[in-house]
GROMACS .gro file of C-alpha atoms in nm:
model
  158
    1MET     CA    1   0.153   0.138   2.386
    2LEU     CA    2   0.004  -0.152   2.173
    3GLY     CA    3   0.120  -0.083   1.789
    4PRO     CA    4  -0.144  -0.124   1.516
    5GLY     CA    5  -0.426  -0.395   1.499
    6GLY     CA    6  -0.521  -0.642   1.176
    7GLY     CA    7  -0.405  -0.916   1.075
    8TYR     CA    8  -0.108  -0.857   0.850
    9ALA     CA    9   0.234  -0.953   0.924
   10PRO     CA   10   0.489  -0.940   0.694
   11ASP     CA   11   0.580  -1.294   0.519
   12PRO     CA   12   1.006  -1.395   0.673
   13GLY     CA   13   0.999  -1.598   0.401
   14ALA     CA   14   0.918  -1.401   0.093
   15ALA     CA   15   1.150  -1.264  -0.170
   16TRP     CA   16   1.124  -0.880  -0.097
   17HIS     CA   17   0.824  -0.682   0.104
   18LEU     CA   18   0.694  -0.379  -0.085
   19LEU     CA   19   0.515  -0.159   0.200
   20VAL     CA   20   0.337   0.135   0.044
   21GLY     CA   21   0.084   0.426   0.215
   22ASP     CA   22   0.019   0.756   0.332
   23GLU     CA   23  -0.029   0.913   0.606
   24SER     CA   24  -0.288   0.701   0.726
   25ALA     CA   25  -0.083   0.408   0.678
   26LEU     CA   26   0.290   0.508   0.908
   27PRO     CA   27   0.163   0.302   1.231
   28ALA     CA   28   0.092  -0.013   1.025
   29ILE     CA   29   0.426   0.019   0.780
   30ALA     CA   30   0.634   0.142   1.083
   31ALA     CA   31   0.540  -0.211   1.290
   32SER     CA   32   0.633  -0.358   0.997
   33LEU     CA   33   0.904  -0.229   0.947
   34GLU     CA   34   0.962  -0.375   1.294
   35ALA     CA   35   0.874  -0.735   1.248
   36LEU     CA   36   1.099  -0.771   0.938
   37PRO     CA   37   1.417  -1.054   0.993
   38ASP     CA   38   1.754  -0.893   0.990
   39GLY     CA   39   1.870  -0.811   0.645
   40ALA     CA   40   1.539  -0.865   0.430
   41LEU     CA   41   1.483  -0.670   0.156
   42ALA     CA   42   1.228  -0.428   0.170
   43HIS     CA   43   1.052  -0.117  -0.050
   44VAL     CA   44   0.893   0.147   0.143
   45LEU     CA   45   0.704   0.417  -0.025
   46LEU     CA   46   0.523   0.676   0.153
   47GLU     CA   47   0.370   0.952   0.099
   48VAL     CA   48   0.361   1.308   0.288
   49ASP     CA   49   0.246   1.686   0.208
   50GLY     CA   50   0.609   1.754   0.267
   51PRO     CA   51   0.926   1.664   0.475
   52GLU     CA   52   0.800   1.813   0.769
   53ASP     CA   53   0.626   1.464   0.798
   54GLU     CA   54   0.948   1.278   0.767
   55LEU     CA   55   0.925   1.010   1.078
   56LYS     CA   56   1.225   0.836   1.155
   57LEU     CA   57   1.156   0.476   1.087
   58GLY     CA   58   1.358   0.179   1.286
   59THR     CA   59   1.467  -0.148   1.135
   60ALA     CA   60   1.707  -0.390   1.122
   61ALA     CA   61   1.577  -0.530   0.751
   62ASP     CA   62   1.756  -0.378   0.437
   63ALA     CA   63   1.516  -0.149   0.412
   64ARG     CA   64   1.496   0.115   0.058
   65ILE     CA   65   1.245   0.429   0.180
   66THR     CA   66   1.154   0.676  -0.031
   67TRP     CA   67   0.939   0.996   0.118
   68LEU     CA   68   0.764   1.104  -0.186
   69TYR     CA   69   0.561   1.447  -0.101
   70ARG     CA   70   0.249   1.519  -0.207
   71GLY     CA   71   0.224   1.925  -0.276
   72ALA     CA   72  -0.062   2.001  -0.427
   73ARG     CA   73  -0.130   1.635  -0.646
   74PRO     CA   74  -0.418   1.430  -0.571
   75VAL     CA   75  -0.305   1.225  -0.202
   76GLY     CA   76  -0.146   0.914  -0.383
   77GLN     CA   77  -0.028   1.054  -0.702
   78ALA     CA   78   0.300   1.019  -0.669
   79LEU     CA   79   0.301   0.611  -0.504
   80VAL     CA   80   0.086   0.540  -0.789
   81GLU     CA   81   0.389   0.642  -1.019
   82ALA     CA   82   0.602   0.517  -0.754
   83VAL     CA   83   0.525   0.181  -0.730
   84ARG     CA   84   0.478   0.163  -1.123
   85ALA     CA   85   0.839   0.256  -1.207
   86LEU     CA   86   0.968   0.083  -0.928
   87GLU     CA   87   1.145  -0.267  -1.082
   88PHE     CA   88   1.048  -0.557  -0.885
   89PRO     CA   89   1.388  -0.738  -0.756
   90GLU     CA   90   1.341  -1.148  -0.853
   91GLY     CA   91   1.113  -1.366  -0.588
   92ASP     CA   92   0.812  -1.367  -0.399
   93VAL     CA   93   0.675  -1.031  -0.325
   94HIS     CA   94   0.505  -0.948   0.041
   95ALA     CA   95   0.344  -0.619  -0.045
   96PHE     CA   96   0.102  -0.462   0.232
   97VAL     CA   97  -0.093  -0.143   0.044
   98HIS     CA   98  -0.272   0.100   0.276
   99GLY     CA   99  -0.473   0.435   0.252
  100GLU     CA  100  -0.709   0.629   0.044
  101ALA     CA  101  -0.954   0.407  -0.125
  102GLY     CA  102  -0.846   0.608  -0.451
  103PHE     CA  103  -0.477   0.500  -0.517
  104VAL     CA  104  -0.500   0.170  -0.343
  105LYS     CA  105  -0.782   0.089  -0.607
  106GLU     CA  106  -0.517   0.146  -0.865
  107LEU     CA  107  -0.257   0.024  -0.688
  108ARG     CA  108  -0.392  -0.315  -0.685
  109ARG     CA  109  -0.514  -0.375  -1.019
  110HIS     CA  110  -0.156  -0.257  -1.109
  111LEU     CA  111   0.008  -0.493  -0.906
  112ARG     CA  112  -0.314  -0.781  -1.011
  113LEU     CA  113  -0.307  -0.710  -1.328
  114GLU     CA  114  -0.045  -0.637  -1.471
  115ARG     CA  115   0.242  -0.713  -1.233
  116GLY     CA  116   0.101  -1.033  -1.143
  117VAL     CA  117   0.138  -1.071  -0.779
  118PRO     CA  118  -0.159  -1.297  -0.612
  119MET     CA  119  -0.463  -1.171  -0.393
  120GLU     CA  120  -0.251  -1.423  -0.108
  121ARG     CA  121   0.068  -1.227  -0.125
  122LEU     CA  122  -0.094  -0.893  -0.092
  123SER     CA  123  -0.260  -0.700   0.211
  124ILE     CA  124  -0.460  -0.402   0.005
  125SER     CA  125  -0.737  -0.219   0.179
  126GLY     CA  126  -0.832   0.154   0.127
  127TYR     CA  127  -0.799   0.319   0.504
  128TRP     CA  128  -1.017   0.604   0.414
  129ARG     CA  129  -1.172   0.796   0.141
  130ILE     CA  130  -1.159   1.111   0.019
  131GLY     CA  131  -1.496   1.317   0.073
  132VAL     CA  132  -1.653   1.019   0.269
  133ASP     CA  133  -1.624   1.041   0.680
  134ASP     CA  134  -1.571   0.782   0.849
  135GLU     CA  135  -1.882   0.669   0.914
  136GLY     CA  136  -2.025   0.710   0.589
  137TRP     CA  137  -1.692   0.522   0.462
  138ARG     CA  138  -1.780   0.190   0.714
  139ALA     CA  139  -2.098   0.200   0.603
  140VAL     CA  140  -2.026   0.209   0.194
  141LYS     CA  141  -1.672   0.017   0.275
  142ASN     CA  142  -1.786  -0.347   0.195
  143ASP     CA  143  -1.982  -0.273  -0.138
  144TRP     CA  144  -1.749  -0.012  -0.246
  145ASN     CA  145  -1.485  -0.342  -0.197
  146ARG     CA  146  -1.708  -0.623  -0.339
  147GLU     CA  147  -1.727  -0.355  -0.645
  148VAL     CA  148  -1.358  -0.331  -0.673
  149GLU     CA  149  -1.322  -0.723  -0.698
  150ALA     CA  150  -1.556  -0.826  -0.931
  151ASP     CA  151  -1.446  -0.539  -1.158
  152GLU     CA  152  -1.100  -0.772  -1.076
  153ALA     CA  153  -1.200  -1.070  -1.121
  154ARG     CA  154  -1.385  -0.936  -1.519
  155ALA     CA  155  -1.024  -0.768  -1.628
  156LEU     CA  156  -0.884  -1.119  -1.523
  157ALA     CA  157  -1.101  -1.331  -1.750
  158SER     CA  158  -1.042  -1.129  -2.023
   0.00000   0.00000   0.00000
């Protein structure tokens, strides 16, 4: 069996790693954890419906894995709160944030504007969008991404 595709691979030279996602990002996060070097510091925040959705994740890294249970809250709300509350370790972070587009957009803005994480240190993507089927999301995703980038550029310029 092959793992998830895509261009992301954790940077072994990063001081620490931030891996954030909902259920749709679990395969990629699991693959990333397996790829981290021995002892690499990683903060992993995963949002699922409840404890029955947790998976055993293997890694040689120093991974601080936190499972967040959605319950009745909107998708991603627990992740946004957890990332905002996280005390970032010192040093260069390499971050992976994937999942529902609404919370990904909010976390991108937080990481870029409030935490000062450079874009080249982020792998960030809305895999899906609430209320839009897969075909519909693929049809509008590029335009949506351009709007997010333009909004972010305006905020960085002010």
